[in-house]
Coordinates of C-alpha atoms in Angstrom, one line a residue:
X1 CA 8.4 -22.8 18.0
X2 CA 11.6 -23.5 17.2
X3 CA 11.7 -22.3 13.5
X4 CA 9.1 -19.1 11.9
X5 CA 9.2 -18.4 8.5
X6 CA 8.1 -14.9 7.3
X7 CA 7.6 -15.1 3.8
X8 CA 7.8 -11.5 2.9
X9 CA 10.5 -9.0 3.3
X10 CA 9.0 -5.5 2.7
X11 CA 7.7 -3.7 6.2
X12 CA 5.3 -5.8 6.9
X13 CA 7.3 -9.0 7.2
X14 CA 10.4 -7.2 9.2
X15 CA 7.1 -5.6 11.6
X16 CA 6.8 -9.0 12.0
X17 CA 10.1 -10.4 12.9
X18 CA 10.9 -7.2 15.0
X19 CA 7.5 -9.1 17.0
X20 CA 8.7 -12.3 17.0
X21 CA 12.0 -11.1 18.5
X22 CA 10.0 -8.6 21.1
X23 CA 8.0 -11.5 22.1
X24 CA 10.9 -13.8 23.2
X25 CA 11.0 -15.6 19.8
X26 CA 14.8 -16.4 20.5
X27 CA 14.8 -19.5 17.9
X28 CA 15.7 -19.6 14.4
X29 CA 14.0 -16.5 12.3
X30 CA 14.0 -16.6 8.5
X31 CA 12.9 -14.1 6.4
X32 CA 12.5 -14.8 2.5
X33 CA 11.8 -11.7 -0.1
X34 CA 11.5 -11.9 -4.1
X35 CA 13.1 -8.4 -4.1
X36 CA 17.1 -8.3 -3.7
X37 CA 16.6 -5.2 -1.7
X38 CA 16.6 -5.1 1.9
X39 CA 13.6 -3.8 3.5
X40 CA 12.9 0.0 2.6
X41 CA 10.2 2.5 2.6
X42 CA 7.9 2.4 0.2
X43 CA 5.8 5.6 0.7
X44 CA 8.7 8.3 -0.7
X45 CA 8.9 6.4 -4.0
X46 CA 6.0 8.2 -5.7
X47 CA 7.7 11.4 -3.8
X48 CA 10.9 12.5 -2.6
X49 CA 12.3 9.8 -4.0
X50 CA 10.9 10.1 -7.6
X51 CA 11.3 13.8 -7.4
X52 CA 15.2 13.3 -6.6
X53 CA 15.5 14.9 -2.9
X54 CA 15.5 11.5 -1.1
X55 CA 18.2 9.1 -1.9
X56 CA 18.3 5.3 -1.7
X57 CA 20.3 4.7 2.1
X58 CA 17.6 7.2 3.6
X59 CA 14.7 4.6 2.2
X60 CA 16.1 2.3 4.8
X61 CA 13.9 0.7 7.7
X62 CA 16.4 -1.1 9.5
X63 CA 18.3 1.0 12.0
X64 CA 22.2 1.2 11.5
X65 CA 22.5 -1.2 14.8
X66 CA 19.4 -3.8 14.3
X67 CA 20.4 -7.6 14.0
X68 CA 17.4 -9.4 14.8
X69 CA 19.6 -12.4 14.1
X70 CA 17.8 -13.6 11.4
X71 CA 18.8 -15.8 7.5
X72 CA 17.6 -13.8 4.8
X73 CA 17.1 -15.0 1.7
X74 CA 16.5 -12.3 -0.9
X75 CA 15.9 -12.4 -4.5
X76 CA 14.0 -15.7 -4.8
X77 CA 10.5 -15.9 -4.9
X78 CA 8.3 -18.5 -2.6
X79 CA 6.2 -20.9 -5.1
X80 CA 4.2 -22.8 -2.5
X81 CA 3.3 -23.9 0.8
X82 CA 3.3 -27.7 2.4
X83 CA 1.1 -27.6 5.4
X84 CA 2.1 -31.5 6.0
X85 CA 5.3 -31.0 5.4
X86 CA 5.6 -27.6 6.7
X87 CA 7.7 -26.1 4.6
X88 CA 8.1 -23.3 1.6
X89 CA 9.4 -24.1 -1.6
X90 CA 11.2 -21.5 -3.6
X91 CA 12.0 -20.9 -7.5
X92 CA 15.1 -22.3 -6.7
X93 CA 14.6 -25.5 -5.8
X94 CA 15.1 -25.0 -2.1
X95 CA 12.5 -25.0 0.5
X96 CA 13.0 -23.2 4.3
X97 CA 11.1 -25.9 6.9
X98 CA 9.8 -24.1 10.3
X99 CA 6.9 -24.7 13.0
X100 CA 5.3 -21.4 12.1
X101 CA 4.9 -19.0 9.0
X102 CA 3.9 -15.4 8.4
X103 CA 2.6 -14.9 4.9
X104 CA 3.8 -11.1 4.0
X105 CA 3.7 -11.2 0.3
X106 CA 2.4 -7.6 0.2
X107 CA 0.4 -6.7 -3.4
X108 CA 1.8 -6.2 -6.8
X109 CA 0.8 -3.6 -9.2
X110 CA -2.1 -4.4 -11.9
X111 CA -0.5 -3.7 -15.5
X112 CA -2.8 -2.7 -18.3
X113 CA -3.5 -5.1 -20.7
X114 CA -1.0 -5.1 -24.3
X115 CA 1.2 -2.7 -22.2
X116 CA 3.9 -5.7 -22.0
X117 CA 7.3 -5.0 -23.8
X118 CA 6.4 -1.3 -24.8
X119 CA 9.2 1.1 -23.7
X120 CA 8.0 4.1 -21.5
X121 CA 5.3 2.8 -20.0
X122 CA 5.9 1.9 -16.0
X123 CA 3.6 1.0 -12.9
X124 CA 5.2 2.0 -9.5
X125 CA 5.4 0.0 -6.8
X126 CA 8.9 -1.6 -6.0
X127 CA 12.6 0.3 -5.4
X128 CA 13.2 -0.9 -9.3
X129 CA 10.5 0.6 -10.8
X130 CA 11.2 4.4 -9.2
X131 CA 14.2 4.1 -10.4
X132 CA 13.6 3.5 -14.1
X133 CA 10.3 5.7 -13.8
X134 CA 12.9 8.3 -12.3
X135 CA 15.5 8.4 -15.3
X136 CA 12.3 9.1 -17.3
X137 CA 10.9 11.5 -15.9
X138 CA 14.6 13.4 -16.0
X139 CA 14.3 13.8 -19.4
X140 CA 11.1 15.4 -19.6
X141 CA 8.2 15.5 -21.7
X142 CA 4.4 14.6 -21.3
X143 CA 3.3 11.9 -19.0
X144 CA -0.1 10.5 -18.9
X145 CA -1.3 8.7 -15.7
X146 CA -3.8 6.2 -16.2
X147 CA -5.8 5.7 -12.8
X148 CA -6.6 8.7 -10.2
X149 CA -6.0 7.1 -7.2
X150 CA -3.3 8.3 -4.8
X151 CA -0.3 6.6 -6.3
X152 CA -1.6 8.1 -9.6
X153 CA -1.8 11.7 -8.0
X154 CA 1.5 11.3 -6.0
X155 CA 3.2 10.4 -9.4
X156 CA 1.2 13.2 -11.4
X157 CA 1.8 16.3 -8.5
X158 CA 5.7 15.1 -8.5
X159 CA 6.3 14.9 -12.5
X160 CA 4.6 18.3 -12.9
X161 CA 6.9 19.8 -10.2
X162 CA 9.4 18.7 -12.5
X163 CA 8.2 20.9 -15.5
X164 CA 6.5 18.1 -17.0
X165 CA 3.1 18.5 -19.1
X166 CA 1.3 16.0 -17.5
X167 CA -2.2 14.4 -18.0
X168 CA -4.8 12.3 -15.6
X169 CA -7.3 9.7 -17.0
X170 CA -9.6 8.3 -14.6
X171 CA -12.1 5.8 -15.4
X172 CA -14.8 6.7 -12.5
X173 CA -17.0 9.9 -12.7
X174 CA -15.1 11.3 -9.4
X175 CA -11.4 10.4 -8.3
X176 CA -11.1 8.7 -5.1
X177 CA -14.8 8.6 -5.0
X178 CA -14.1 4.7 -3.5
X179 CA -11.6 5.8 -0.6
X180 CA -12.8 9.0 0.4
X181 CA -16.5 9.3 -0.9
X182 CA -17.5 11.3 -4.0
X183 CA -17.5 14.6 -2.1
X184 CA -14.5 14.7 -0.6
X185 CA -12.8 12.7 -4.0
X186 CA -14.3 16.1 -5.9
X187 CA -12.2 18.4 -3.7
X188 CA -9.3 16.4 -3.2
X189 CA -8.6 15.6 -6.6
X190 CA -9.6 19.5 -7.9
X191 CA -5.5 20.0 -6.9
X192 CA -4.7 18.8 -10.0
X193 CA -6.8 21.5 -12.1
X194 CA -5.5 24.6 -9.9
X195 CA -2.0 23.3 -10.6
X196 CA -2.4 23.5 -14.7
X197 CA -2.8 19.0 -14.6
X198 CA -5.5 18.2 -17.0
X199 CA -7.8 15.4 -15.6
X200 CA -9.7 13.8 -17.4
X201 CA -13.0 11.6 -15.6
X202 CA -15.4 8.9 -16.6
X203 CA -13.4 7.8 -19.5
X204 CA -11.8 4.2 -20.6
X205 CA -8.5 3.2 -21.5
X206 CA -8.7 1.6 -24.6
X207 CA -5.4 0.6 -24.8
X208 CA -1.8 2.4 -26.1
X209 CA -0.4 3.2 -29.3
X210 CA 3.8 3.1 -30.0
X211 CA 5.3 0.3 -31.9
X212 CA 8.4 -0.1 -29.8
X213 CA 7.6 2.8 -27.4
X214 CA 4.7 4.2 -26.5
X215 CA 3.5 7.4 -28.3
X216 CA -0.4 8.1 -27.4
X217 CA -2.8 6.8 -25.4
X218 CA -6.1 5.6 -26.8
X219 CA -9.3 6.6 -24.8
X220 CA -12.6 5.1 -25.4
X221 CA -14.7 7.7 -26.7
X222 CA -12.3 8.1 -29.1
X223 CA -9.8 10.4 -28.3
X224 CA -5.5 10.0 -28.3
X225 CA -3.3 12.0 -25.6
X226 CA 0.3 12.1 -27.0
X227 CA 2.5 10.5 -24.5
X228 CA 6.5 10.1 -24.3
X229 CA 5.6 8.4 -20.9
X230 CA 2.7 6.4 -19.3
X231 CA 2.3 5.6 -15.5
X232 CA 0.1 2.8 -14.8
X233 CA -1.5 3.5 -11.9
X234 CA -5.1 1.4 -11.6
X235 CA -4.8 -0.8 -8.1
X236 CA -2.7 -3.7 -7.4
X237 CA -3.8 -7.5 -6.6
X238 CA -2.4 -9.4 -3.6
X239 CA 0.2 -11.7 -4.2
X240 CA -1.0 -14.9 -2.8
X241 CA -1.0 -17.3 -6.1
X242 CA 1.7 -18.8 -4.7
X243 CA -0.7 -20.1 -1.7
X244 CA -3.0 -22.3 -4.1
X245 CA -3.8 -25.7 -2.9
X246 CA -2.2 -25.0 0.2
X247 CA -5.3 -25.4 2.1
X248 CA -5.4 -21.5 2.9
X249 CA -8.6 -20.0 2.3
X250 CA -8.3 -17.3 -0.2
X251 CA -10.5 -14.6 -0.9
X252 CA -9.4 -11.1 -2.1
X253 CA -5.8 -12.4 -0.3
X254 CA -5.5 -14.4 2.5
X255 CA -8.4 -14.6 4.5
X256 CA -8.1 -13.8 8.3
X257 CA -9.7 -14.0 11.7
X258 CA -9.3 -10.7 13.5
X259 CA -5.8 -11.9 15.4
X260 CA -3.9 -12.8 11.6
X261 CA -5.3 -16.4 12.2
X262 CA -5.4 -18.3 8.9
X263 CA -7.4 -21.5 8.2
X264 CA -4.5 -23.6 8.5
X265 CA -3.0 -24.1 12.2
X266 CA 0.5 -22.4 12.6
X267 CA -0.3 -19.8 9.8
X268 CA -1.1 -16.3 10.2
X269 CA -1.0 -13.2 7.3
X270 CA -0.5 -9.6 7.9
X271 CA 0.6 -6.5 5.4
X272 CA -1.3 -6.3 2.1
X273 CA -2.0 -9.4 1.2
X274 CA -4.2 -10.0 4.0
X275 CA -7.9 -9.9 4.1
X276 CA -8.3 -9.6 8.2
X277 CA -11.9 -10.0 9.7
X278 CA -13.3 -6.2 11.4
X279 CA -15.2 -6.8 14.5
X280 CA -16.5 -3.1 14.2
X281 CA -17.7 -3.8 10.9
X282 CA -18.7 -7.5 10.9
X283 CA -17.1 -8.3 7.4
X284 CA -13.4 -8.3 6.3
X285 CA -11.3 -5.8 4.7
X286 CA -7.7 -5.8 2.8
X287 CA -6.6 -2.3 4.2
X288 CA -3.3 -1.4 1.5
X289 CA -2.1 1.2 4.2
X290 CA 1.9 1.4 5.4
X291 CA 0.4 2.3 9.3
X292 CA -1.4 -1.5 8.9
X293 CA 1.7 -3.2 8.0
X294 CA 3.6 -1.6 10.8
X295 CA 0.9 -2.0 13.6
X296 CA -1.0 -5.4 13.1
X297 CA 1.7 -7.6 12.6
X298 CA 2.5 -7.3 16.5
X299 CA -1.0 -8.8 17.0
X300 CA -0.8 -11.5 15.0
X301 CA 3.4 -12.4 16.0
X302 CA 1.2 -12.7 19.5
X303 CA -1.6 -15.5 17.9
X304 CA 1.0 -17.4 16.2
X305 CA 3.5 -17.9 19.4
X306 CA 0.4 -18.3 21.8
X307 CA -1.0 -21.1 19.4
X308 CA -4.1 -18.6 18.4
X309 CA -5.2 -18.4 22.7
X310 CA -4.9 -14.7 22.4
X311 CA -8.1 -12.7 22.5
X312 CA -7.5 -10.3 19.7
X313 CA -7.2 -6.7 20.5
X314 CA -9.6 -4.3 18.4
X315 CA -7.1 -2.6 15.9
X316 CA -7.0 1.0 15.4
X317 CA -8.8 2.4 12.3
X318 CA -6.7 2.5 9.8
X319 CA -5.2 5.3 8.6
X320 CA -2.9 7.1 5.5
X321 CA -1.6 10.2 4.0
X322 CA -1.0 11.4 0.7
X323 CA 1.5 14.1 -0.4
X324 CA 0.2 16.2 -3.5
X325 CA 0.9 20.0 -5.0
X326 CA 2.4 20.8 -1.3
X327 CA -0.7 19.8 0.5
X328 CA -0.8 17.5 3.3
X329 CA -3.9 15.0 3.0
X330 CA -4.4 12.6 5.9
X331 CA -7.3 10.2 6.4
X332 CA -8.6 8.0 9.0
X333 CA -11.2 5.3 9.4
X334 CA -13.8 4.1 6.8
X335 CA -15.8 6.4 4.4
X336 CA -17.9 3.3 2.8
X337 CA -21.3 3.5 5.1
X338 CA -20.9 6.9 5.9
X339 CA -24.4 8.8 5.9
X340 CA -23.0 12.5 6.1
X341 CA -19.6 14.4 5.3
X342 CA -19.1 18.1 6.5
X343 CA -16.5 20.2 6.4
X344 CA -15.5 21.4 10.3
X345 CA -13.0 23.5 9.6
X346 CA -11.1 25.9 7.0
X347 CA -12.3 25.8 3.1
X348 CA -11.8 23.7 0.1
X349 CA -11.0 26.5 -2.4
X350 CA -8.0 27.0 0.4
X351 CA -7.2 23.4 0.8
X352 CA -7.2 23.3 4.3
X353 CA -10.1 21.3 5.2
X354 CA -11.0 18.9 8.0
X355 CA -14.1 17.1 7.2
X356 CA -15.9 14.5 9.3
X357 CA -17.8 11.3 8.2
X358 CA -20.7 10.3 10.5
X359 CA -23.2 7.3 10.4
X360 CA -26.1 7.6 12.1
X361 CA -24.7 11.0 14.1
X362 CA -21.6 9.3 15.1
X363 CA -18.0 9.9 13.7
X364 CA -16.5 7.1 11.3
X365 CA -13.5 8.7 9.5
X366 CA -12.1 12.6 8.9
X367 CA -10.3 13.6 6.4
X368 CA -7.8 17.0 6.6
X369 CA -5.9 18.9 4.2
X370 CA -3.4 21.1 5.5
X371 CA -5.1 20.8 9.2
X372 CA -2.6 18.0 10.9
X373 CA -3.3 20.0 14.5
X374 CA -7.1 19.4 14.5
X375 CA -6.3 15.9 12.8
X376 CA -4.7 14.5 15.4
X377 CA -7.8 15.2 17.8
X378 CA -10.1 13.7 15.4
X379 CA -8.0 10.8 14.7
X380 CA -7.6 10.3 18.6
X381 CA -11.3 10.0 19.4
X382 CA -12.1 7.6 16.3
X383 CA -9.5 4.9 17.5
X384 CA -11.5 5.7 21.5
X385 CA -14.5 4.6 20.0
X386 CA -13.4 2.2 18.4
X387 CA -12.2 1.0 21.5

């Protein structure tokens, strides 16, 4: 190939190009981002950054001496795909020709619905919106966080290390019942009552109150929690609308073979937006995890130079971590089909767990708190029989 095109410049699309490079890619390389930002780390946002103790330059993930000798075209957004032509237009009229593509578009985050053009209210998931959520959250006040997911957490466990007064509305009977099974979501999310956070479960949005800026929001049953600021936090969609009529096959983001491989020749997907097949599992999962981004693009850098002859390696199961009230949460593998959970080690009301998920009698995922040592171990016999 003479020309790739990663289309995508957050870390899965420089994972990517650091591949293509590795590989012996030594053709042109170009990389194409809607943000103007270089590629940074996106992790600390909800966290050190939002909190103030981590500044921009440390958000970096390019070293001080990479040049993968690469064009980069930053700040303009890719508006289709032309197999025959092979090519990607952008906003601005251009379009970047090349043999092969990577599709890196990540995920954006789901707004709530009338929220548009009301002051104070933010979702987090890009460099821009820390930064205004940041200047907010300086000035004080009482946040409400609509969604209890981890972004919603992180956010919530950071403001109220701040001095803020802050609130938790979660749809769903049990927070994080969907990642880590209702259990484990119990214990995890009880950090937010033993830190003074009022959470408040199996309730509906109904929408926000605030003529120019937001003063209250409206629950369902009823109820209005006074808010000078409101944190979106309720999922994010994959940003492949752009791939319409291309002749991808879409379906909940770009749907992959197990190697990255598209249903176009020439094409393959990685990071967020990409819905990869799981031999383990027979089906296909969109894993929204920062170790995915970094690992899997390698795999399928390999498909696309090969021409898709590479017998795909089984990936490791995926894993994350969360940051909340100074407790470490780490998690690895898949909760959904687990039969059992029990807690191995240390005790919830101590927040130093380590529980295992089994099916059938045989591990599927573990989740610690406070017990990265005994983690580790756990973590290191999933991915040998997954192997």
């Amino acid at each position: 190939m003479r020309t790739v095109a990663v289309v995508g410049a957050s870390l899965a699309g420089l994972s990517a190009a650091r591949s293509l490079r590795k590989r012996g890619h030594d053709g042109r390389l170009v990389l194409i981002g809607d943000e103007l930002h270089r590629p940074y780390d996106r992790p600390p946002l909800s966290k050190e950054f939002l909190s103030g103790t981590l500044g921009e330059a440390e958000l970096a993930l390019e070293t001080d001496d990479e040049d993968l000798q690469a064009e980069w075209l930053l700040g303009v957004r890719a508006t289709g795909l032309d197999h025959t032509e092979r090519a990607v237009r952008l906003a601005d009229g251009r379009e970047v020709h090349a043999d092969g593509f990577v599709i890196a578009t990540g995920a954006a985050a789901r707004s709530l619905p009338g929220s548009e053009g009301l002051a104070g209210v933010h979702t987090l998931r890009t460099l821009d919106d820390a930064r205004a959520l940041r200047d907010e959250l300086a000035r004080g006040g009482r946040l409400v966080v609509i969604g209890g997911g981890f972004i919603g957490a992180e956010v919530a466990s950071t403001a109220y290390a701040l001095g803020l007064e802050v609130t938790v509305v979660e749809a769903a009977p049990t927070p994080l019942a969907g990642p880590l099974g209702e259990t484990m979501g119990a214990i995890v999310s009880a950090l937010h009552a033993d830190h003074g956070v009022r959470l408040l479960c199996g309730v509906g949005v109904k929408g926000l109150s605030g003529e120019t800026r937001v003063d209250a929001v409206l629950l369902e049953d009823g109820r209005s929690i006074p808010a000078d600021i409101v944190v979106v936090g309720v999922g994010a969609r994959p940003c492949v609308e752009w791939l319409e009529g291309s002749g991808i096959v879409l379906d909940n983001g770009v749907k992959c073979g197990a190697d990255g491989r598209t249903s176009l020749a020439g094409v393959v997907a990685v990071g967020d937006c990409a819905n990869w097949y799981d031999p383990r599992a027979g089906l296909h999962r969109r894993v929204e995890h920062w170790t995915g981004a970094r690992e899997r693009p390698d795999a399928a850098v390999a498909t696309l130079l090969a021409g898709g002859a590479v017998e795909p390696g089984v990936p490791r199961p995926p894993y994350f971590w969360s940051d909340q009230y100074g407790v470490k949460i780490q998690f690895a593998g898949h909760a959904a089909g687990a039969d059992s959970v029990t807690i191995e080690a240390g005790a919830a009301d101590d927040h130093d767990v380590l529980a295992v998920y089994r099916r059938a009698g045989d591990p599927v995922a573990v989740l610690a708190m406070n017990q990265p040592r005994l983690f580790m171990r756990w973590r290191k016999q999933l991915a040998a029989t997954a192997s």
